[in-house]
Tab-separated table of C-alpha atoms in Angstrom:
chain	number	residue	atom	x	y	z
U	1	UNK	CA	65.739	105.953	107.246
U	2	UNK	CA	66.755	108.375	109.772
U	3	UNK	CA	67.896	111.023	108.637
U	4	UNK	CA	70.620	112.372	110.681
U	5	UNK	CA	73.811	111.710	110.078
U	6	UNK	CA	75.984	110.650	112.538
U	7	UNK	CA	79.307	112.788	113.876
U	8	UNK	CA	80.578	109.781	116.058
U	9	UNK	CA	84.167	111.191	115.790
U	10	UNK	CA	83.450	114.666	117.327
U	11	UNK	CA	80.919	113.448	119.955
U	12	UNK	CA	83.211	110.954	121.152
U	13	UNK	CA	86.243	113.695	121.411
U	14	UNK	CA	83.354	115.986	123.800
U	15	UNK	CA	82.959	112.994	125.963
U	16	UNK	CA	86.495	112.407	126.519
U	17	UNK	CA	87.031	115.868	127.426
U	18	UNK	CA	83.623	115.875	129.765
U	19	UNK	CA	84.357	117.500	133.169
U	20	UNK	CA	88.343	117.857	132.414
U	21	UNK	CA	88.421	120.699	133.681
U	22	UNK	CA	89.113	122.978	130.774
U	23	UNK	CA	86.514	125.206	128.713
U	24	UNK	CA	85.415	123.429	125.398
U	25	UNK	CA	86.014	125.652	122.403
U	26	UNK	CA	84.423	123.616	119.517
U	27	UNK	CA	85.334	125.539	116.287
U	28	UNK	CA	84.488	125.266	112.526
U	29	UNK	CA	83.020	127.029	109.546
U	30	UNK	CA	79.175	128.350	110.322
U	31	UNK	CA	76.485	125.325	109.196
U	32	UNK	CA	78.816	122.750	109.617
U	33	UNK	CA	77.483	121.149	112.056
U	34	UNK	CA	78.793	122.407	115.197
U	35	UNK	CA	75.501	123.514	117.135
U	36	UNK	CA	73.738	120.273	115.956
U	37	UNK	CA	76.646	118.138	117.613
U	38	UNK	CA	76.776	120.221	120.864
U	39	UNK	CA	72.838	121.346	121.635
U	40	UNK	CA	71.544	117.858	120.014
U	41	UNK	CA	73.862	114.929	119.675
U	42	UNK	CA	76.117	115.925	123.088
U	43	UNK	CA	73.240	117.488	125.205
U	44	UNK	CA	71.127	113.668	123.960
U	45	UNK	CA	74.143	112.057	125.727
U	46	UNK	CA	74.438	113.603	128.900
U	47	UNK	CA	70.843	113.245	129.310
U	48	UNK	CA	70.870	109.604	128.728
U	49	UNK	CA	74.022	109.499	130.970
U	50	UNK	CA	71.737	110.550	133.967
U	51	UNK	CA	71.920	114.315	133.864
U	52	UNK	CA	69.323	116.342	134.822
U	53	UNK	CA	67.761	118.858	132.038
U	54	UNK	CA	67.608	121.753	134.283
U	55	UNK	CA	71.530	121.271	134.925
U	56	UNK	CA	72.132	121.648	131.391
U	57	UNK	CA	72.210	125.385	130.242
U	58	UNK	CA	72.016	126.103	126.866
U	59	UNK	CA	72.296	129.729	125.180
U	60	UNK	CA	72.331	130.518	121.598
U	61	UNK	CA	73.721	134.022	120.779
U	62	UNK	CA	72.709	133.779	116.834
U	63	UNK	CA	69.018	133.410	117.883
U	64	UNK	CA	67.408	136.684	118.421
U	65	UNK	CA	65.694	134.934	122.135
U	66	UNK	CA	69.258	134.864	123.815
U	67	UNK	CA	70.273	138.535	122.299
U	68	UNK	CA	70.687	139.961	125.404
U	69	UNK	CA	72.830	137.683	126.470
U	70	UNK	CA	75.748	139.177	123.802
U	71	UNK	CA	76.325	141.217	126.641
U	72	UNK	CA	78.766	139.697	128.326
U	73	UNK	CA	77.669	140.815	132.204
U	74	UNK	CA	74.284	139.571	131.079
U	75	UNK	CA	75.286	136.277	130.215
U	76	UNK	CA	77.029	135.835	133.022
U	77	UNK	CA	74.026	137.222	135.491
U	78	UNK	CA	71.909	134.395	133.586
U	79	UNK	CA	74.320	131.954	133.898
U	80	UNK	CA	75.086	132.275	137.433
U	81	UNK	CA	71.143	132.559	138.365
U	82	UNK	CA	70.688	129.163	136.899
U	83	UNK	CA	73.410	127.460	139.223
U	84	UNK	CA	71.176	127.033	142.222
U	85	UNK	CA	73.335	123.816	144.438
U	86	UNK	CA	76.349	121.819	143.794
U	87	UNK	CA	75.502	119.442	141.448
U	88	UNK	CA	77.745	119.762	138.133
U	89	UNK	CA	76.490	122.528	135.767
U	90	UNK	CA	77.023	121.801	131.899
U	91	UNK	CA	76.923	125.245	129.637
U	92	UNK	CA	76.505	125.234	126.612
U	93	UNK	CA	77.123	128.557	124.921
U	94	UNK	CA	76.597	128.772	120.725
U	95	UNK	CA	78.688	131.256	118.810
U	96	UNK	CA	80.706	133.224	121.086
U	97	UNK	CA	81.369	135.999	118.706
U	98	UNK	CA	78.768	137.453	119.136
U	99	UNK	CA	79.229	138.217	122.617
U	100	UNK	CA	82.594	139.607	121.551
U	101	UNK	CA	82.700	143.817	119.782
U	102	UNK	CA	85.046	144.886	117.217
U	103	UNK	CA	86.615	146.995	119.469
U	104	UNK	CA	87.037	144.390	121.843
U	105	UNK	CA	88.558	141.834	118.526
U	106	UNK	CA	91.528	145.010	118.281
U	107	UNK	CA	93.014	144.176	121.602
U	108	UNK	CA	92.180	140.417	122.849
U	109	UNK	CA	93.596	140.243	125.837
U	110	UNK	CA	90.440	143.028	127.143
U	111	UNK	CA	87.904	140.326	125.864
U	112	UNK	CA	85.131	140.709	128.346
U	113	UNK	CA	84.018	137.179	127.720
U	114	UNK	CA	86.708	135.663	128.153
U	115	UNK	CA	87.101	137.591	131.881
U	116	UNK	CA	83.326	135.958	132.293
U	117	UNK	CA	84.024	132.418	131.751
U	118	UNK	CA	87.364	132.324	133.078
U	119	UNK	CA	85.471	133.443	135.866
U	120	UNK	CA	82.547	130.706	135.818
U	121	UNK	CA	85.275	128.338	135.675
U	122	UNK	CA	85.982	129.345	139.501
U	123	UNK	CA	82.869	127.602	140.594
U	124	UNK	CA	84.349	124.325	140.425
U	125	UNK	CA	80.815	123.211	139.710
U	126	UNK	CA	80.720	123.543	135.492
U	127	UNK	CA	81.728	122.343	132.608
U	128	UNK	CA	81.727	124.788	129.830
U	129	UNK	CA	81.481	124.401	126.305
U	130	UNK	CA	81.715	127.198	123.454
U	131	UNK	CA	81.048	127.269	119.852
U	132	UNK	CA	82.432	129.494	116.959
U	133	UNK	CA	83.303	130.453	113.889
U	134	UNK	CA	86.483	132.558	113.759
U	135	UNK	CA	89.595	131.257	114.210
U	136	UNK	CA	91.110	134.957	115.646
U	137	UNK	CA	88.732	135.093	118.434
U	138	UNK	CA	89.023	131.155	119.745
U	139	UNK	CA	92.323	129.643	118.619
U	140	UNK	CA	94.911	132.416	118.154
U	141	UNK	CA	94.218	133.742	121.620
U	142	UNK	CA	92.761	130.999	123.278
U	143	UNK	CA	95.379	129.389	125.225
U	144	UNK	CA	96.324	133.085	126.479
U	145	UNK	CA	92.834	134.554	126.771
U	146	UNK	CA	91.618	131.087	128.739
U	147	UNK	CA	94.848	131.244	130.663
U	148	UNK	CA	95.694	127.793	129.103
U	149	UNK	CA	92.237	126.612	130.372
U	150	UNK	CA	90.859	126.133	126.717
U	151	UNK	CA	90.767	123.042	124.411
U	152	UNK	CA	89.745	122.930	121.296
U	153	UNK	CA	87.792	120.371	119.454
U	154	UNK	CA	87.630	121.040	115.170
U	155	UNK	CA	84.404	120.559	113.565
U	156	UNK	CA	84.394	120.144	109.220
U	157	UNK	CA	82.043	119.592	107.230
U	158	UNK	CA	80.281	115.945	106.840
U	159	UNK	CA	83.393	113.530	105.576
U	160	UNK	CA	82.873	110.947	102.834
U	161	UNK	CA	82.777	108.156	105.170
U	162	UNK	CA	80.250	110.315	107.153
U	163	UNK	CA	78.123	110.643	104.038
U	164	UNK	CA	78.671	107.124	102.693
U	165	UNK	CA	77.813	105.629	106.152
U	166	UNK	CA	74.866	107.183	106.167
U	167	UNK	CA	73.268	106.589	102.674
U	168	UNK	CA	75.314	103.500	101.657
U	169	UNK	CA	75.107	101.913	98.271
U	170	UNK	CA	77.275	102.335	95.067
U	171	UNK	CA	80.580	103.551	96.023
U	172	UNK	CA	81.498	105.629	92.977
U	173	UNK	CA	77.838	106.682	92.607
U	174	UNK	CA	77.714	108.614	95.823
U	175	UNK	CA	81.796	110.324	95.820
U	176	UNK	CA	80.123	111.886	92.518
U	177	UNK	CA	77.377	113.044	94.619
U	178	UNK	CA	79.697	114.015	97.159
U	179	UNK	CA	82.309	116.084	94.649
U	180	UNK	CA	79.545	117.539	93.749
U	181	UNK	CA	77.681	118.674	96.357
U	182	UNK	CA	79.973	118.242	98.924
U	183	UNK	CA	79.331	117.994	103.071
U	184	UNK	CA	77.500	121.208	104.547
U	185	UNK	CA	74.644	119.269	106.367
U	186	UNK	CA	72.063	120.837	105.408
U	187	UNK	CA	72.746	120.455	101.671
U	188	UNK	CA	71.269	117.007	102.472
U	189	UNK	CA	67.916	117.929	103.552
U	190	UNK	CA	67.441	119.699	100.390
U	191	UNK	CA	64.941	117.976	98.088
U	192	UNK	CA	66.511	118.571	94.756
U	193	UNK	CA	69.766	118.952	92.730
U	194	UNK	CA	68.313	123.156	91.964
U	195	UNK	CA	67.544	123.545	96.254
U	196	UNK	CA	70.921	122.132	96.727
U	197	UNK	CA	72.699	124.855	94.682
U	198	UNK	CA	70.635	127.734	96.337
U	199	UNK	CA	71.502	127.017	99.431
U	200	UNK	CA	74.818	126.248	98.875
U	201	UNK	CA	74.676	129.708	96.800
U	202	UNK	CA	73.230	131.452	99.679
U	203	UNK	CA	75.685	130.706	101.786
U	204	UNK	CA	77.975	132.965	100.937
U	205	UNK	CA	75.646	135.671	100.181
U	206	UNK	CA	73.596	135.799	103.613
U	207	UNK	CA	76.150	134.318	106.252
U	208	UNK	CA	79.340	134.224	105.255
U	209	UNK	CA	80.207	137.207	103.218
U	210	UNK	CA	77.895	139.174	105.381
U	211	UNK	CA	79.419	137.637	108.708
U	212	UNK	CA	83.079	139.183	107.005
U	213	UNK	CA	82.075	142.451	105.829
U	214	UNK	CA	80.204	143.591	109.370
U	215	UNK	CA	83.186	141.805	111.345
U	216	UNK	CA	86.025	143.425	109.903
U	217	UNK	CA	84.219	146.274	107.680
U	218	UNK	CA	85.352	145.902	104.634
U	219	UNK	CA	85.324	148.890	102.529
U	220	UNK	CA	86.042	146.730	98.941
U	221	UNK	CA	83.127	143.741	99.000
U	222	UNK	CA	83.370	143.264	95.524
U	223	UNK	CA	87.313	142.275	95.578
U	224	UNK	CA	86.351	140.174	98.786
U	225	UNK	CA	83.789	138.391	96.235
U	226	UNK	CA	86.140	137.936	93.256
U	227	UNK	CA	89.216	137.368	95.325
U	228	UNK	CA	86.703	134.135	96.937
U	229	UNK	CA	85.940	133.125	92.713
U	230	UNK	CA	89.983	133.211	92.451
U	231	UNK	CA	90.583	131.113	95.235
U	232	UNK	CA	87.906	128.479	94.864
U	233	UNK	CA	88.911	128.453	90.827
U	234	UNK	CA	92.749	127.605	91.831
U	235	UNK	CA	92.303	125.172	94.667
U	236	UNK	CA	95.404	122.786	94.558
U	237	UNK	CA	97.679	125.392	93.024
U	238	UNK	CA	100.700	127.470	93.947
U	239	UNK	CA	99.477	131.579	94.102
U	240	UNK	CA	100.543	134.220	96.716
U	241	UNK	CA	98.819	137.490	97.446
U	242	UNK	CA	100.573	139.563	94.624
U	243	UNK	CA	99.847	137.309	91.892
U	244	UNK	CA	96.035	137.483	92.980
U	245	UNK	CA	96.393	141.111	93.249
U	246	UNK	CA	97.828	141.671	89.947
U	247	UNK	CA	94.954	139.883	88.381
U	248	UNK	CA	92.471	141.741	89.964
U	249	UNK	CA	94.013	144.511	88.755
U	250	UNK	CA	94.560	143.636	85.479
U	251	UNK	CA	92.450	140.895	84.412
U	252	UNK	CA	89.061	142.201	86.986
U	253	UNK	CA	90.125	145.751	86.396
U	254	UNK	CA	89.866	146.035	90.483
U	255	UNK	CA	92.770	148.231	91.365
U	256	UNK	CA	93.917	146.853	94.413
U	257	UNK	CA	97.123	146.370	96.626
U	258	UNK	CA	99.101	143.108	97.765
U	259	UNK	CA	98.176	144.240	101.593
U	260	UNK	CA	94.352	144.025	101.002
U	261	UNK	CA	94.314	141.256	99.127
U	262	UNK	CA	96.686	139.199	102.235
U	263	UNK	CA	94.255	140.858	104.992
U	264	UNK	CA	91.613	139.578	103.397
U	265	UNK	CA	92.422	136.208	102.289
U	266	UNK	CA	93.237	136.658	106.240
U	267	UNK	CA	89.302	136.522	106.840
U	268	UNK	CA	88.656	134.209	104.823
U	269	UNK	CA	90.683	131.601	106.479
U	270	UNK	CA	89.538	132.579	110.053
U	271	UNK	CA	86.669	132.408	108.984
U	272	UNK	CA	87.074	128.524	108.428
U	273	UNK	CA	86.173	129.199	104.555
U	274	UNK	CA	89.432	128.281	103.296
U	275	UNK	CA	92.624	126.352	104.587
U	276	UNK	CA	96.205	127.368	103.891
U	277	UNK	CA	99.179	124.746	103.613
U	278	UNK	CA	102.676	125.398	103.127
U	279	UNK	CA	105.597	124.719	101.339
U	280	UNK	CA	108.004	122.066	102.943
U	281	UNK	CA	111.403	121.738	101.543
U	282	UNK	CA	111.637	117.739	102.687
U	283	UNK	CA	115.314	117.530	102.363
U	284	UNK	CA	116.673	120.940	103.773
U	285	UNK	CA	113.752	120.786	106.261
U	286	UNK	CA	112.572	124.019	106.171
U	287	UNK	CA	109.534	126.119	105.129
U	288	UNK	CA	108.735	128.548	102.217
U	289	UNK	CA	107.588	131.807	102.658
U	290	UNK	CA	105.647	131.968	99.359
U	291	UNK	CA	103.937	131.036	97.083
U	292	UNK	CA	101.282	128.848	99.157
U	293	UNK	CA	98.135	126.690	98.340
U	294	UNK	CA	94.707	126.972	99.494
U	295	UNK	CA	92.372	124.694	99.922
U	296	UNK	CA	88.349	124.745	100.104
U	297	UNK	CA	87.137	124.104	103.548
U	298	UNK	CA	84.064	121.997	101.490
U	299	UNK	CA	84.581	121.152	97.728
U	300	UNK	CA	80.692	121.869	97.832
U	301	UNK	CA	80.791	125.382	98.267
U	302	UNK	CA	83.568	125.958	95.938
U	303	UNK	CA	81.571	124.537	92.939
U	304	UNK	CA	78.750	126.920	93.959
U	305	UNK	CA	80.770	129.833	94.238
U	306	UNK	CA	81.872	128.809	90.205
U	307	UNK	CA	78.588	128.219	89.283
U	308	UNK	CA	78.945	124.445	88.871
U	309	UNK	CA	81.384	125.656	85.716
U	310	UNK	CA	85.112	123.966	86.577
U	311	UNK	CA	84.716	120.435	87.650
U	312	UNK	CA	88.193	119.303	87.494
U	313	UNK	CA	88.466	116.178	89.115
U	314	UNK	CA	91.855	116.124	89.175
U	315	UNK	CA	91.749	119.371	91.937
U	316	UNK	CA	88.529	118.388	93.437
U	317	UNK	CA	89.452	114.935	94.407
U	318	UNK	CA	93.291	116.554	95.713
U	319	UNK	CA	90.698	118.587	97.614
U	320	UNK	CA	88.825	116.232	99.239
U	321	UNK	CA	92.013	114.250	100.092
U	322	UNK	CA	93.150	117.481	101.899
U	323	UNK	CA	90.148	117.747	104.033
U	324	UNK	CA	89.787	113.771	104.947
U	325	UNK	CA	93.678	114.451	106.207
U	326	UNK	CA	92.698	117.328	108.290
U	327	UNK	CA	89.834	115.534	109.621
U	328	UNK	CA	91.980	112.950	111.243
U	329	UNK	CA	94.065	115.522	112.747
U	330	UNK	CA	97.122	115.360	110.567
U	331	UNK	CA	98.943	118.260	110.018
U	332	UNK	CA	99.287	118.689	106.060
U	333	UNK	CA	102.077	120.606	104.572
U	334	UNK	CA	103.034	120.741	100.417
U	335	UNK	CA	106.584	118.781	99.539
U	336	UNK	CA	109.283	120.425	97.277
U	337	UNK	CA	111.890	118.335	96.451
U	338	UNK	CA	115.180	119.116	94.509
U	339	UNK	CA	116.201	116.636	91.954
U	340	UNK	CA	119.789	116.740	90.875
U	341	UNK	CA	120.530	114.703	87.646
U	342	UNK	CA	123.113	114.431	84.845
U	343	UNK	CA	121.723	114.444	81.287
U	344	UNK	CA	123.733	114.816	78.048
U	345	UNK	CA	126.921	115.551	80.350
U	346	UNK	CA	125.192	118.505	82.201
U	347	UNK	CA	123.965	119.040	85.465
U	348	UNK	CA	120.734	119.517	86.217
U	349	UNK	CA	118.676	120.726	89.130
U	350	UNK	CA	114.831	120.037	89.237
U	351	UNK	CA	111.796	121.222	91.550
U	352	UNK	CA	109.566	118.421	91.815
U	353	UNK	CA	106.617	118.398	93.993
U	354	UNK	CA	104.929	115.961	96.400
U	355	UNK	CA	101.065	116.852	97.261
U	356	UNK	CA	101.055	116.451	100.910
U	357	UNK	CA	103.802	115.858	103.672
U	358	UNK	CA	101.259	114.440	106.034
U	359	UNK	CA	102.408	114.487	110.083
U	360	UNK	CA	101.155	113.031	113.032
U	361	UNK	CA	103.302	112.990	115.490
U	362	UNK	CA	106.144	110.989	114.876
U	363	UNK	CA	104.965	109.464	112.341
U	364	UNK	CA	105.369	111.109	108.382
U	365	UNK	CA	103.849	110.435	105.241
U	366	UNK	CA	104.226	111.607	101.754
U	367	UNK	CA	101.330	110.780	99.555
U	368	UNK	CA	100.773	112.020	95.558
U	369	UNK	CA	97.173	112.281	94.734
U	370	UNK	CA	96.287	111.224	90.928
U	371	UNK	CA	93.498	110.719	89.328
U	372	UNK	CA	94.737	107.854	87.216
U	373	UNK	CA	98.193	106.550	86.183
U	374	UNK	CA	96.938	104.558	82.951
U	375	UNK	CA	100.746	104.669	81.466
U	376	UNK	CA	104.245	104.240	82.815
U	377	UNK	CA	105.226	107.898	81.893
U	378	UNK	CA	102.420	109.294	84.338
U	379	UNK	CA	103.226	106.542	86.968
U	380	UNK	CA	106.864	107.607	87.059
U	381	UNK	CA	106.005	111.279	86.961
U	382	UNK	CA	103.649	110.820	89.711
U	383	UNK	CA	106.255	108.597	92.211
U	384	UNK	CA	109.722	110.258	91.109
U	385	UNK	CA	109.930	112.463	93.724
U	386	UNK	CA	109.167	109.856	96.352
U	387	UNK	CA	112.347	108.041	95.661
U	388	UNK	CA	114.639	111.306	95.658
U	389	UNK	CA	113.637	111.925	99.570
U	390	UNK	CA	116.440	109.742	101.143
U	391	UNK	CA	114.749	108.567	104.101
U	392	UNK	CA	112.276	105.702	105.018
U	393	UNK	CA	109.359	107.630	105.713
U	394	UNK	CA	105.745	106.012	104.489
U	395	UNK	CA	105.003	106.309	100.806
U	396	UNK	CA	101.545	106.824	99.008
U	397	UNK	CA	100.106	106.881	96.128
U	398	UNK	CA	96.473	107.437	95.717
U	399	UNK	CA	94.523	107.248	92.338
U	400	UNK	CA	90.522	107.313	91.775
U	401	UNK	CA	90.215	103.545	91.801
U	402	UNK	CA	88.988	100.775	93.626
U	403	UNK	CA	91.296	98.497	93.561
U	404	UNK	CA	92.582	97.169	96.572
U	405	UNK	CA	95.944	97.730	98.408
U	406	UNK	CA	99.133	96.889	97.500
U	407	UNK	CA	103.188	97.631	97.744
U	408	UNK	CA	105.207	97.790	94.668
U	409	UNK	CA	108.846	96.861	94.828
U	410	UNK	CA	110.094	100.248	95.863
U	411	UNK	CA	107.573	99.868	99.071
U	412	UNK	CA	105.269	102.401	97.664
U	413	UNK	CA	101.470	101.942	98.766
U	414	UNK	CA	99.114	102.155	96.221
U	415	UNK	CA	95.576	103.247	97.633
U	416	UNK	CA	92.214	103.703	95.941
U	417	UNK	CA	90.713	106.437	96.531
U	418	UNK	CA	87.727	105.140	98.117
U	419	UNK	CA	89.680	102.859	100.433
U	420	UNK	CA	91.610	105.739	101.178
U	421	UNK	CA	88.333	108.102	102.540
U	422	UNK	CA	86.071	104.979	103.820
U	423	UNK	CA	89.062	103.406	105.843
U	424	UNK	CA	90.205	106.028	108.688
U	425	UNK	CA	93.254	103.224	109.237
U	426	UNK	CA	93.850	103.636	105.154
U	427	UNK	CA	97.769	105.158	105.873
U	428	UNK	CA	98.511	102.239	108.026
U	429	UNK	CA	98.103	99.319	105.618
């Protein structure tokens, strides 16, 4: 069986945006894929498509052979030298940050690179793609630093459907596999269960804590670490940075302030490590400040980083529904909704919660992620708030099943969870 597994969605958003005239910033978490789908599976393409090799230029600033080519002026000397006639140039440039200095990250809009493709761009003759892994250097600035000329494709980490396209077989066998071991590709090229957990171990030790503590120099590592253990051990729930400060402080004995603790759970998610959604207040349509939820960027990593200790499926499998959303481009916030009732002759008001207000668009949908509703108390608990929203937006409930789709009378889906992840059309039925 080959085995590479296929990124069909991402490769077919490059070719869309082939020759559009706008510089391709393809972004992600490091060893997710990104410089496999650009320097393999999209560089494969254009070849087959009729383009020459030598047209193709290719430069790959985490590999020691293309270090001088950090230097911005170098890079572009190279890149220039290679354009030799008019035929249509394709560049292909792998993490950009390197190219970029921390004095340089202080005040964006002096970027040097950026000067040096905006300037490539002038040829008329190339299509330029980047990669790269920090969301402050290629999305917060790059509409500004591109001068609108940049688009952005998101790479994560290898779905479920990815996974389960590629291996096949027992449905519920391999979502164990994959809550498990989740979808950093090269997970899947280890050999055993004990390689699998190294390198998803040494992750964090040799490329992503180090890429944070040289970027931004950290002076307090340790609270970086442990601050990393308390957000992969409270995935799913409601925290803000006080409360995680107060129990570094008291429960860690790591003195520490509210400040440090938001600046760096500020690296963390620019870092692609972790996601951040918000609280959505569906009927007075507005957003909460605090407290907020994070998210793992690849359920994976986060059992690593515990050790393989807290498997609860209940926040793993919210998780993974989190991710599959943000996959198909959905912008994911968390619902509050206030329940008013009368009970015993008193008013009452309520806070109840719905997992994800899921938009695309036009189009909304709230969905309620279970992991079973064996009894009509947990059912009700689990769809109440849907039917205290007053409006006709889509309804969802997903459980760990495989059952197959159906409306109740109220017009609530019910989804199974693997119909849900394996079906990328699952929200429509």
């Amino acid at each position: 069986m080959d085995n590479t597994i296929k990124r069909d969605t991402y490769l077919q958003k490059l070719i869309e945006k082939k020759e559009n005239g706008l510089i391709k910033v393809v972004t992600g978490i490091r060893r997710c894929g990104k410089s496999f789908l650009l320097f393999t599976l999209y560089k494969d393409y254009l070849i087959q498509s009729g383009i020459k090799e030598e047209n193709i230029i290719a430069i790959a600033l985490d590999d020691d052979k293309d270090l001088k080519y950090r230097n911005p002026d170098e890079l572009s000397k190279y890149i220039r030298s290679r354009i030799t006639n008019d035929d249509m140039y394709y560049i292909l440039v792998d993490e950009v940050q390197y190219a970029i200095s921390k004095e340089e990250l202080k005040n964006p809009e002096n970027i040097r690179l950026y000067n040096v493709l905006n300037g490539l761009m002038r040829l008329r003759n190339v299509d330029i793609y980047v990669t790269g892994s920090n969301s402050k250097m290629l999305t917060k600035d790059v509409l500004t630093a591109f001068r609108g000329r940049g688009d952005e494709v998101k790479v994560y980490p290898i779905s479920f459907r990815e996974y389960y396209n590629h291996v096949g077989g027992d449905k519920s066998e391999v979502y164990e596999e994959y809550a498990l071991f989740g979808g950093m590709p090269l997970v899947y090229v280890q050999k055993s269960d004990a390689a699998k957990i190294n390198y998803l171990r040494g992750l964090f030790a040799e490329t992503y804590f180090k890429d944070i503590i040289e970027r931004y120099d950290i002076e307090l590592p340790e609270v970086l670490e442990n601050l990393t253990d308390d957000l992969c051990s409270s995935v799913g729930s409601l925290t803000n940075s006080t409360k995680l400060a107060d129990t570094l402080t008291s429960v860690k004995r790591m003195p520490v302030s509210s400040n440090t603790v938001s600046k760096y759970i500020n690296h963390l998610t620019e870092s692609f490590l972790f996601s951040e959604a918000k609280r959505y207040d569906v009927k007075g349509k507005k957003y909460f400040e605090y407290p907020l939820k994070y998210y793992c960027t690849d359920i994976g990593l986060r059992n690593a980083r515990l050790n393989f200790r807290q498997q609860e499926e209940t926040h793993i499998m919210e998780n993974i529904i989190y991710n599959e959303l943000l996959v198909r481009d959905y912008s994911v916030d968390v619902g509050v909704i206030e329940i008013c009732e009368r009970k015993d002759g008193k008013r009452t008001r309520k806070q109840c919660e719905i997992d994800f207000v899921v938009n695309f668009g036009s189009k909304k949908y709230y969905i309620q992620s279970a992991l079973n509703v064996s009894d009509s108390d947990k059912l009700e608990t689990e769809i109440r708030p849907f039917k205290h929203t007053n409006d006709f937006f889509k309804k969802i409930l997903i459980t760990k099943t495989s059952m197959k789709p159906w409306t109740d009378e109220d017009g609530i889906l019910h989804l199974g969870l693997y119909e849900f992840l394996l079906n990328e059309n699952s929200l429509e039925l």
